Amino acid sequence: MVEHFHHQSHNFVKFLVLCLLFLAAVSVEARVRHHKWEVKYEYKSPDCFKKLSISINGKTPGPTIVAQQGDTIIVEVKNSLMTENLAIHWHGIRQIGTPWADGTEGITQCPVVPGDTFVYKFVVDRPGTYLYHAHYGMQRQAGLQGMIKVLVPNGIVEPFSYDHDRNILLTDWYHKSTYEQAAGLASLPFVWVGEPQSILIHGKGRFNCSAPSTDATLCNATLPQCTPFTLTVVPGNTYRLRIGSLTALAALSFEIEGHNMTVVEADGHYVEPFVVQNLFIYSGETYSVLIKADQDPTRNYWASTKVVSRNSATPNGLGIFNYYPNHPRRRPPTIPPVGPRWDEVAPRVAQSVAIKSHKNFIHTPPQTSDRVIVMLNTQNRVNGFMRWSVNNVSFNMPHTPYLIALKHNLLHTFEQTPPPDNYDHENYDIFNVAKNVNATTSNSIYRLKFNTTVDIILQNANTLNPNNSETHPWHLHGHDFWVLGYGNGKFNQSIDPKNYNLVNPIMKNTIPVHPYGWTALRFRADNPGVWAFHCHIESHFFMGMGVVFEEGIEKVGKLPTSIMGCGESKRFHRP
């Protein structure tokens, strides 16, 4: 009996010690990181051309949020835009248990009205490289964006090593205001936004001020604001470059002259390393690449980013990869790299296919799915207006955010007929302009059964212009998905799933659909909430290219009143 008791108490002491050790480890790791942001319009000249930009605490791109896995982030956002609402989305953060903090106006919250302060609070539960940006109107392309860097906990070793860690955010830049652009997209006749004027490397670019019809009072090439982006490196050292894209339109290729890059992370997941000379990156994606400063150290090298997948006249964005101790502004002695041809699809598809999970970090996907939704991406007309659609339905946002409407049973605030799970693939010719280009609009949503496995097949097609199919980067909120495969032409439901990669597929939150091709992805509907899934091209989402998923709404906790105050949620809001 004594023996037994002694044994039990010994186990109990061991258990206590383990508990204390665990608590100590947790208290060391999980911190609360507090940020106070003021968002307002300021005149900026990131590419030497002066225009109103949205800044955070005076900066665009905004400050990088740096945290460790498991930390709680609190961002107090004051909307000082005077005449515009606001919402900020934390791109790639899954918001487990905090669906109201996703920052998607009309879906998870009411917008933050001018003069108000809204507090976002969420946990960053996975290491990796993420983004944040506006999710109201088309404000993202006015400069409201930045990066989130989540580090591994102390004592955890990543599957690669480097000496220094740097961020690079790539964006495209327009000189017209987002108001003018949105008005043109929603007008008859339709006015397209056109190609961007510049590509910015971490907020810096260079527009040719002597270009014809440029207003000389607005463009000044001598401004310090538009000196090229420089990355200073020490010869012999290895750098982890965390590269993110938040372009409004452009797909990009990024390269550093004369240097190879090894891809090691994509959207927060470790990649089985592979080497590229240039990295293709689509809006909403992040990558980590390793680059070694192993070239001739007596000179500097070009960093160059180029528009691909569109025949664009936008000049390449240029920066300087500066070998210390050369002067950071010393021009490289060479002509900048031209970059790949804009219309070569094969190398872009090849890179997409090459991205696999790192062999020691494979999350095996469920081997079968419970539901398959095929989404045909098309350009259409609705009452003469130009729109983008999924299965001939163009998405409109309701006045009452879905999260509030579903939680408080206000089902009359949006249409209840679910959107279609498929399209007429027997008769639809994806290679030609549709025989009937008319579509309908709706604000209905997909209701997913909680904890089920869902397959999405994104199917690309021809636009309203003959022989033209665009690249669409699709982003899923609240989840990572497994990338099961890519294909050319029309997806075949009886043959193509046999070739899915169910062994080591990469997990991502943003994925391209290549011209005239399809992309297959799989995810678990296991995060209670309401989540957007949409094309990350700003004008395409504005024109209806998106859907919304609901899952496990009954498991969502009590909604904070701070997200209320618009549509039918006015009566729940006690300011």
XYZ file of C-alpha atoms in Angstrom, residues 92-306:
215
model
C -2.894 34.474 -43.920
C -3.815 34.653 -40.203
C -6.530 32.039 -39.693
C -8.388 33.858 -36.865
C -9.218 30.626 -35.032
C -11.725 31.617 -32.357
C -11.781 35.260 -33.500
C -13.684 35.255 -36.829
C -14.831 38.829 -36.151
C -11.202 40.036 -36.342
C -10.679 38.935 -39.967
C -11.197 42.527 -41.096
C -13.467 41.908 -44.086
C -16.088 44.620 -44.260
C -19.571 43.274 -45.102
C -18.521 39.716 -44.214
C -17.074 39.704 -40.675
C -17.610 43.287 -39.499
C -19.179 46.663 -40.147
C -16.676 49.185 -41.453
C -14.852 51.497 -39.061
C -16.377 54.946 -39.653
C -14.257 58.111 -39.854
C -13.043 59.305 -36.462
C -13.649 55.942 -34.801
C -11.071 53.596 -33.294
C -11.426 49.838 -33.735
C -9.392 47.242 -31.841
C -8.272 44.092 -33.669
C -7.149 41.287 -31.375
C -5.981 37.896 -32.609
C -3.387 35.157 -32.095
C -0.639 34.414 -34.619
C -0.586 30.648 -34.258
C 1.925 29.720 -36.953
C 5.378 30.969 -37.882
C 5.850 32.386 -41.360
C 5.426 35.413 -43.582
C 2.022 37.076 -43.832
C 0.449 40.340 -44.957
C -2.130 42.915 -43.952
C -4.105 45.303 -46.133
C -7.301 47.306 -46.461
C -10.471 45.316 -47.180
C -12.857 48.153 -47.891
C -13.593 49.444 -51.383
C -10.333 49.603 -53.315
C -8.248 51.238 -50.565
C -5.548 48.589 -50.667
C -4.124 50.083 -53.822
C -3.932 53.538 -52.207
C -1.143 52.205 -49.962
C -2.863 50.717 -46.913
C -0.787 47.553 -46.583
C 2.187 45.923 -44.904
C 3.813 42.686 -43.753
C 3.544 40.372 -40.747
C 6.559 38.316 -39.691
C 5.894 35.490 -37.215
C 9.047 33.928 -35.786
C 9.435 30.381 -34.478
C 9.432 29.924 -30.658
C 12.784 30.055 -28.850
C 14.708 26.815 -29.204
C 12.899 25.682 -32.361
C 15.177 25.211 -35.365
C 13.934 25.879 -38.886
C 14.904 23.470 -41.683
C 17.357 25.964 -43.207
C 19.860 28.494 -41.913
C 20.727 32.086 -42.759
C 22.579 35.050 -41.296
C 20.011 37.828 -41.778
C 16.281 38.192 -42.336
C 14.832 40.942 -44.600
C 11.347 41.856 -45.893
C 10.436 43.002 -49.373
C 6.859 43.987 -50.227
C 6.097 44.306 -53.933
C 3.209 46.479 -55.104
C 1.986 48.170 -58.242
C 1.145 51.851 -58.167
C -1.469 53.964 -59.938
C -1.541 57.757 -60.178
C -5.340 57.933 -60.364
C -7.309 57.851 -57.120
C -9.181 54.703 -56.139
C -12.402 56.764 -56.381
C -11.833 57.451 -60.068
C -10.954 53.821 -60.658
C -13.980 52.412 -58.812
C -16.303 54.891 -60.557
C -14.956 53.826 -63.962
C -15.403 50.111 -63.203
C -19.023 50.673 -62.145
C -19.910 52.962 -65.078
C -21.609 52.621 -68.424
C -19.623 52.808 -70.604
C -17.063 50.784 -68.662
C -13.712 52.468 -67.950
C -10.899 50.006 -67.202
C -8.204 50.943 -64.624
C -5.473 50.220 -67.160
C -1.924 49.148 -66.394
C -0.158 50.576 -63.317
C 2.229 53.495 -63.728
C 4.972 51.952 -61.567
C 6.061 48.843 -59.707
C 7.251 49.614 -56.180
C 9.843 47.579 -54.288
C 8.981 48.061 -50.636
C 7.290 51.386 -51.331
C 9.951 52.796 -53.663
C 9.821 53.193 -57.425
C 10.717 55.580 -60.177
C 8.303 57.083 -62.669
C 9.818 58.846 -65.668
C 8.991 62.480 -64.863
C 9.988 63.590 -68.354
C 7.385 61.303 -69.971
C 5.027 63.293 -72.254
C 1.902 64.804 -70.611
C 3.382 64.407 -67.100
C 2.495 67.335 -64.850
C 5.906 68.774 -63.898
C 4.450 70.312 -60.724
C 3.554 66.805 -59.471
C 6.581 64.854 -60.614
C 10.034 65.473 -59.202
C 12.821 62.970 -59.839
C 15.111 64.531 -57.223
C 12.886 63.739 -54.221
C 14.612 61.605 -51.552
C 11.306 59.680 -51.178
C 11.838 58.004 -54.524
C 15.484 56.980 -54.255
C 15.631 53.307 -55.266
C 15.122 50.545 -52.718
C 18.507 49.225 -51.573
C 19.301 46.020 -49.752
C 22.777 46.113 -48.238
C 24.500 42.739 -47.894
C 27.804 41.585 -46.438
C 29.822 39.425 -48.869
C 29.690 35.728 -47.968
C 26.514 36.001 -45.849
C 23.223 34.254 -46.549
C 19.998 36.269 -46.484
C 16.433 35.159 -45.998
C 14.314 37.459 -48.128
C 10.639 37.381 -47.169
C 8.950 38.527 -50.358
C 5.259 39.404 -50.409
C 3.070 40.767 -53.193
C 0.082 43.037 -52.672
C -0.310 44.257 -56.226
C -3.713 45.546 -57.259
C -3.462 43.922 -60.679
C -0.030 42.717 -61.772
C 1.486 39.252 -61.546
C 5.224 39.712 -61.092
C 8.602 38.122 -61.637
C 11.293 39.094 -59.125
C 15.034 38.519 -59.549
C 18.411 39.668 -58.289
C 20.899 39.957 -61.099
C 23.519 37.183 -61.169
C 22.197 35.410 -58.047
C 20.213 32.230 -57.538
C 17.395 32.104 -55.006
C 16.351 28.998 -53.075
C 12.637 28.907 -52.265
C 12.134 27.647 -48.672
C 8.735 28.954 -47.502
C 5.405 29.712 -49.148
C 2.485 31.357 -47.278
C 3.821 30.186 -43.901
C 4.669 26.593 -44.908
C 8.123 25.100 -45.423
C 8.882 24.105 -49.000
C 11.088 21.261 -50.183
C 13.840 23.646 -51.358
C 14.264 24.371 -55.061
C 16.367 26.926 -56.900
C 15.059 29.671 -59.184
C 16.650 32.541 -61.060
C 13.447 34.524 -60.963
C 10.486 34.101 -58.637
C 6.949 34.382 -60.011
C 4.678 35.896 -57.379
C 0.969 36.674 -57.512
C -1.007 39.175 -55.465
C -1.573 37.847 -51.929
C 1.314 35.367 -51.964
C 4.398 35.343 -49.742
C 7.662 33.438 -50.189
C 10.919 33.149 -48.314
C 13.979 32.691 -50.488
C 17.588 32.219 -49.429
C 20.204 34.164 -51.330
C 23.942 34.089 -50.786
C 26.067 37.200 -51.361
C 28.633 35.160 -53.292
C 29.271 37.284 -56.410
C 32.031 39.811 -57.196
C 31.927 42.111 -54.119
C 33.481 45.139 -55.843
C 30.147 46.150 -57.416
C 26.386 46.349 -56.831
C 23.661 44.321 -58.581
C 20.143 45.053 -59.811
C 17.033 43.842 -58.042
C 14.315 43.831 -60.680
C 10.614 43.104 -60.785
C 8.579 42.799 -63.958
